[in-house]
Coordinates of C-alpha atoms and ligand atoms in Angstrom, one line a residue:
X6 CA -30.4 -6.6 13.5
X7 CA -33.1 -7.8 15.6
X8 CA -35.0 -10.7 15.5
X9 CA -39.1 -10.8 16.1
X10 CA -41.2 -13.5 16.6
X11 CA -44.2 -12.5 14.1
X12 CA -47.7 -14.4 15.2
X13 CA -50.5 -13.9 13.7
X14 CA -53.9 -15.5 15.1
X15 CA -57.2 -15.6 12.8
X16 CA -61.0 -17.5 13.1
X17 CA -58.9 -20.0 11.0
X18 CA -55.3 -20.2 11.3
X19 CA -52.9 -19.6 13.8
X20 CA -49.1 -18.6 11.7
X21 CA -45.6 -18.0 13.8
X22 CA -42.7 -16.5 11.4
X23 CA -39.5 -15.6 13.1
X24 CA -38.2 -12.6 10.8
X25 CA -34.9 -10.4 10.3
X26 CA -35.8 -6.5 10.9
X27 CA -33.3 -4.8 9.1
X28 CA -35.1 -1.4 9.5
X29 CA -38.8 -0.7 10.4
X30 CA -39.6 -1.5 6.3
X31 CA -37.2 -3.8 5.4
X32 CA -37.4 -7.4 6.9
X33 CA -36.8 -10.9 5.6
X34 CA -39.3 -13.9 6.9
X35 CA -37.1 -17.0 7.7
X36 CA -39.4 -19.2 9.4
X37 CA -43.0 -20.1 9.3
X38 CA -45.1 -22.6 11.0
X39 CA -49.0 -22.7 10.4
X40 CA -51.5 -24.2 12.7
X41 CA -55.3 -24.4 12.8
X42 CA -57.2 -22.1 15.8
X43 CA -58.7 -24.6 17.9
X44 CA -61.9 -22.5 18.2
X45 CA -63.4 -23.7 21.5
X46 CA -65.4 -21.5 24.4
X47 CA -62.2 -22.7 26.0
X48 CA -59.5 -20.3 26.6
X49 CA -56.7 -23.1 27.5
X50 CA -57.1 -24.6 24.2
X51 CA -56.3 -21.5 22.4
X52 CA -53.3 -21.3 25.1
X53 CA -51.9 -24.5 24.2
X54 CA -51.9 -23.7 21.0
X55 CA -49.7 -20.5 21.2
X56 CA -47.6 -22.8 24.0
X57 CA -47.1 -25.4 21.4
X58 CA -45.8 -22.7 17.9
X59 CA -44.4 -20.2 19.7
X60 CA -42.3 -21.9 22.9
X61 CA -40.2 -23.2 20.5
X62 CA -39.2 -20.7 18.4
X63 CA -39.1 -18.0 21.5
X64 CA -35.6 -19.2 22.6
X65 CA -34.3 -17.0 18.5
X66 CA -36.1 -14.6 19.2
X67 CA -35.8 -11.2 20.9
X68 CA -39.1 -9.5 20.8
X69 CA -42.8 -10.8 20.0
X70 CA -45.4 -9.3 17.7
X71 CA -48.6 -10.2 17.7
X72 CA -51.2 -10.0 15.4
X73 CA -55.1 -11.0 16.0
X74 CA -58.3 -11.2 15.4
X75 CA -60.4 -9.3 17.9
X76 CA -60.1 -6.0 19.7
X77 CA -56.9 -5.9 21.7
X78 CA -56.8 -3.1 24.1
X79 CA -54.8 -3.4 27.4
X80 CA -53.0 -6.7 26.4
X81 CA -57.1 -8.2 27.1
X82 CA -58.5 -9.9 23.3
X83 CA -62.3 -9.5 23.4
X84 CA -63.8 -10.2 20.4
X85 CA -66.1 -8.5 19.2
X86 CA -67.6 -11.5 17.2
X87 CA -66.9 -14.3 19.7
X88 CA -68.4 -17.0 17.2
X89 CA -65.9 -16.5 15.0
X90 CA -63.8 -18.3 17.6
X91 CA -65.9 -21.0 18.4
X92 CA -67.4 -18.4 21.4
X93 CA -63.7 -17.5 22.9
X94 CA -64.6 -14.0 24.6
X95 CA -62.3 -12.6 26.4
X96 CA -58.6 -13.7 26.8
X97 CA -55.0 -12.0 28.3
X98 CA -53.5 -13.0 25.2
X99 CA -50.5 -10.3 26.4
X100 CA -50.0 -12.6 29.9
X101 CA -50.4 -16.0 28.0
X102 CA -47.7 -15.6 25.2
X103 CA -45.4 -13.3 27.6
X104 CA -45.5 -15.9 30.0
X105 CA -44.6 -18.8 27.2
X106 CA -41.8 -16.7 25.7
X107 CA -40.4 -14.0 28.6
X108 CA -40.1 -11.8 26.2
X109 CA -41.3 -8.4 25.5
X110 CA -45.0 -8.9 23.9
X111 CA -46.6 -6.2 21.4
X112 CA -50.2 -6.8 20.7
X113 CA -52.4 -5.3 18.0
X114 CA -55.2 -6.3 15.7
X115 CA -54.7 -8.3 12.6
X116 CA -56.7 -6.3 11.0
X117 CA -54.3 -3.2 11.5
X118 CA -51.2 -5.1 11.4
X119 CA -52.3 -6.4 7.9
X120 CA -52.8 -2.8 6.9
X121 CA -49.7 -1.1 8.0
X122 CA -47.9 -3.7 6.2
X123 CA -50.6 -2.9 3.0
X124 CA -49.2 0.4 3.0
X125 CA -45.5 0.0 3.3
X126 CA -45.3 -2.3 0.6
X127 CA -47.7 0.0 -1.5
X128 CA -44.7 1.8 -1.1
X129 CA -46.2 4.7 0.7
X130 CA -47.7 5.6 -2.7
X131 CA -51.4 6.5 -0.7
X132 CA -51.2 8.7 2.3
X133 CA -55.6 7.6 3.4
X134 CA -55.6 3.9 2.3
X135 CA -58.1 1.5 4.0
X136 CA -57.1 -2.4 3.7
X137 CA -60.1 -4.8 3.8
X138 CA -59.8 -8.5 4.9
X139 CA -62.9 -10.8 3.9
X140 CA -61.5 -13.9 5.7
X141 CA -63.8 -15.5 8.6
X142 CA -64.3 -12.0 9.7
X143 CA -64.5 -8.8 7.7
X144 CA -61.6 -6.8 9.5
X145 CA -60.6 -3.7 8.5
X146 CA -57.2 -1.3 9.4
X147 CA -57.2 2.4 8.0
X148 CA -53.8 4.3 7.6
X149 CA -55.1 8.4 7.4
X150 CA -52.3 10.9 6.8
X151 CA -49.7 8.0 6.8
X152 CA -50.4 6.7 9.9
X153 CA -52.2 3.5 11.4
X154 CA -54.9 4.3 13.2
X155 CA -55.3 1.8 16.2
X156 CA -58.5 3.8 18.3
X157 CA -57.5 4.7 21.7
X158 CA -59.7 1.2 22.7
X159 CA -58.4 -1.1 19.8
X160 CA -61.6 -0.7 18.2
X161 CA -60.7 1.9 15.3
X162 CA -61.3 0.0 12.1
X163 CA -64.0 -2.5 12.8
X164 CA -65.6 -1.6 9.7
X165 CA -67.2 -5.3 9.0
X166 CA -69.7 -4.7 11.6
X167 CA -70.8 -1.0 9.5
X168 CA -74.1 -1.7 9.1
X169 CA -75.4 -3.2 5.3
X170 CA -78.6 -4.2 5.4
X171 CA -81.2 -3.0 8.8
X172 CA -83.4 -6.1 7.4
X173 CA -80.2 -8.9 7.5
X174 CA -79.5 -11.6 9.7
X175 CA -78.3 -10.7 13.2
X176 CA -74.7 -10.3 13.4
X177 CA -72.2 -11.9 15.9
X178 CA -71.8 -9.3 17.1
X179 CA -75.1 -8.1 18.4
X180 CA -76.1 -5.8 15.7
X181 CA -78.6 -6.8 12.7
X182 CA -77.3 -7.1 9.0
X183 CA -73.4 -6.1 9.3
X184 CA -70.7 -6.5 6.5
X185 CA -69.7 -9.2 8.6
X186 CA -73.0 -11.4 8.7
X187 CA -73.5 -11.4 4.4
X188 CA -69.7 -11.2 3.5
X189 CA -67.2 -12.7 5.6
X190 CA -66.1 -16.8 4.8
X191 CA -68.7 -17.5 7.9
X192 CA -71.7 -16.1 6.7
X193 CA -70.9 -17.7 2.9
X194 CA -70.8 -20.8 4.4
X195 CA -73.7 -20.3 6.3
X196 CA -76.1 -19.9 3.0
X197 CA -74.5 -22.0 1.4
X198 CA -75.6 -24.6 4.2
X199 CA -79.1 -22.5 3.7
X200 CA -79.5 -23.4 0.0
X201 CA -77.3 -26.9 -0.6
X202 CA -78.0 -27.8 2.9
X203 CA -74.8 -30.7 4.9
X204 CA -71.4 -29.2 6.1
X205 CA -71.2 -27.0 3.2
X206 CA -67.7 -24.8 3.6
X207 CA -67.5 -21.3 2.1
X208 CA -64.7 -22.5 -0.5
X209 CA -67.2 -25.3 -1.4
X210 CA -70.0 -22.4 -2.0
X211 CA -67.3 -20.9 -4.4
X212 CA -66.2 -23.1 -6.0
X213 CA -69.7 -23.6 -7.2
X214 CA -70.2 -19.8 -8.0
X215 CA -66.8 -20.2 -10.2
X216 CA -68.4 -23.5 -12.7
X217 CA -71.4 -21.5 -12.5
X218 CA -74.3 -22.0 -10.1
X219 CA -76.7 -19.9 -10.2
X220 CA -77.4 -20.2 -6.8
X221 CA -73.7 -20.2 -5.4
X222 CA -73.5 -16.7 -7.7
X223 CA -76.0 -15.1 -5.6
X224 CA -74.6 -15.5 -2.3
X225 CA -71.1 -14.4 -3.6
X226 CA -72.1 -11.3 -5.5
X227 CA -74.2 -10.2 -2.3
X228 CA -71.2 -10.9 -0.5
X229 CA -68.9 -8.6 -3.2
X230 CA -71.9 -6.0 -3.1
X231 CA -72.2 -5.9 0.4
X232 CA -67.9 -5.2 0.5
X233 CA -68.8 -2.7 -2.4
X234 CA -71.5 -0.8 -0.4
X235 CA -68.8 -1.0 2.7
X236 CA -65.5 0.6 0.2
X237 CA -68.0 3.6 -1.0
X238 CA -68.9 4.2 3.4
X239 CA -65.1 4.3 3.8
X240 CA -64.5 6.2 1.3
X241 CA -67.2 9.1 1.7
X242 CA -66.5 8.9 5.0
X243 CA -62.2 9.1 4.7
X244 CA -61.9 10.7 1.5
X245 CA -59.4 7.4 1.0
X246 CA -57.2 7.1 -2.1
X247 CA -57.5 3.0 -2.4
X248 CA -58.6 -0.4 -0.8
X249 CA -56.6 -2.7 -0.3
X250 CA -58.4 -5.9 -0.3
X251 CA -56.8 -9.3 1.1
X252 CA -57.7 -12.6 2.7
X253 CA -59.1 -15.9 1.7
X254 CA -61.8 -14.9 0.2
X255 CA -61.2 -11.5 -0.2
X256 CA -57.9 -13.0 -2.6
X257 CA -59.9 -15.6 -4.6
X258 CA -60.3 -15.4 -8.0
X259 CA -62.8 -12.8 -9.8
X260 CA -63.9 -12.2 -6.6
X261 CA -62.6 -8.1 -6.6
X262 CA -63.5 -8.1 -10.6
X263 CA -67.4 -9.4 -9.0
X264 CA -66.5 -5.8 -6.1
X265 CA -65.5 -3.6 -9.2
X266 CA -68.4 -4.7 -11.1
X267 CA -71.0 -3.7 -7.7
X268 CA -68.5 0.1 -7.2
X269 CA -69.0 0.7 -11.2
X270 CA -72.6 1.5 -10.5
X271 CA -72.4 4.2 -8.0
X272 CA -70.8 8.1 -8.5
X273 CA -67.2 8.7 -8.6
X274 CA -66.7 10.0 -5.4
X275 CA -67.6 6.7 -3.7
X276 CA -65.2 5.1 -5.8
X277 CA -61.6 4.7 -4.8
X278 CA -58.7 2.9 -6.0
X279 CA -59.3 -1.2 -5.5
X280 CA -56.0 -3.1 -5.5
X281 CA -55.5 -6.3 -4.3
X282 CA -53.1 -7.4 -1.3
X283 CA -49.4 -7.1 -2.2
X284 CA -48.8 -9.8 1.2
X285 CA -51.2 -12.2 0.6
X286 CA -51.3 -13.8 3.7
X287 CA -47.9 -12.9 5.3
X288 CA -49.6 -9.1 5.3
X289 CA -50.2 -9.4 9.4
X290 CA -47.0 -11.2 10.4
X291 CA -45.6 -8.5 8.8
X292 CA -47.0 -6.0 9.4
X293 CA -47.4 -6.6 13.1
X294 CA -42.9 -6.9 12.9
X295 CA -43.1 -3.7 11.2
X296 CA -45.5 -1.8 13.2
X297 CA -43.5 -2.6 16.2
X298 CA -40.3 -2.0 14.3
X299 CA -41.3 1.6 13.9
X300 CA -43.1 2.5 17.0
X301 CA -39.8 1.3 19.1
X302 CA -36.6 1.5 17.5
X303 CA -36.9 -2.0 16.6
X304 CA -38.3 -4.0 19.2
X305 CA -35.2 -3.3 21.4
X306 CA -37.3 -1.7 24.9
X307 CA -38.8 -3.9 27.3
X308 CA -42.0 -1.9 25.8
X309 CA -44.8 -4.0 26.1
X310 CA -48.7 -2.5 24.8
Ligands
BMX14 C1 -63.8 -9.8 13.5 C2 -63.1 -9.3 14.4 C3 -62.2 -8.5 13.9 C4 -61.2 -9.2 13.0 C5 -62.4 -9.7 11.5 C6 -61.2 -10.6 10.7 C7 -63.4 -10.8 16.5 C8 -63.1 -12.2 17.2 N1 -63.0 -10.6 15.2 O1 -65.0 -8.3 12.5 O2 -61.1 -7.9 15.1 O3 -60.5 -8.5 12.3 O4 -63.2 -10.6 12.6 O5 -61.6 -11.5 11.1 O6 -64.4 -10.6 16.9 P1 -60.1 -13.1 10.8 O7 -59.9 -13.7 12.0 O8 -61.6 -13.6 9.5 O9 -59.2 -12.7 10.9
ZN15 ZN1 -71.4 -6.8 13.4

């Protein structure tokens, strides 16, 4: 048995956990820690947060497996949408974590990692599956023919930046009308602030929606409709069996119900099974730990991505 120090860096939270790895699909989380992501253009703030979180855990681990928001290519985090990280764009994630922990470090995108965890949690029932997280941003991970697709530059699955409305708002990635700029937690907060004013959060807009406020309903429905369009686009492109939805917004009360309502209006060929994430907030942590165990036979080799 080896111990993996798993890390999940999202736009809002950074989670870390020590995970006992029995096999590539069997693991047990023994200790979990969570801090807020100090979103800032200053890389030193993220370095300090990682040192604080990972420093004390490193001595108990054999290797580090990191699932992070952003494009992960050759150990460097490049933000596709820097606004999700307070303007932080380029960050040498591999080197920073290797220095803090003095352990082998493996990296993957957060939604890619979560997709792998959900594929295993659904007992490999589906050969072709997409995981979509509706959270700070909108991320996705693809499993095709039982394989996780990361892409040669780590970009594969960034489906939150597919077009949903050519006249829509400008996305932080530089494109106009992406799913993310309409459906994400940040987009819901921005739409809420435009309507209700002040510093209205995405969570507050969602509460208003649940209480039946018509303006909040329109915002949440627009988000769910955009995700339904994304599901239809992915399904018609990749011939998917199922879509698993996760993330703080994606798993909020009735959100999947709204997505399904929008999909029902489409022809059958656009409608895969739509299922809730089984690993909930641990999907990124478990997925990256399990993915490393698979590619590296328990993470024993000194192999870094
Ligand atoms: C963004 C992008 C993706 C990420 C997705 C969900 C950045 C910094 N992130 O589309 O890489 O997977 O958000 O991220 O460009 P989360 O922070 O909401 O989990
Ligand atoms: Zn975009």
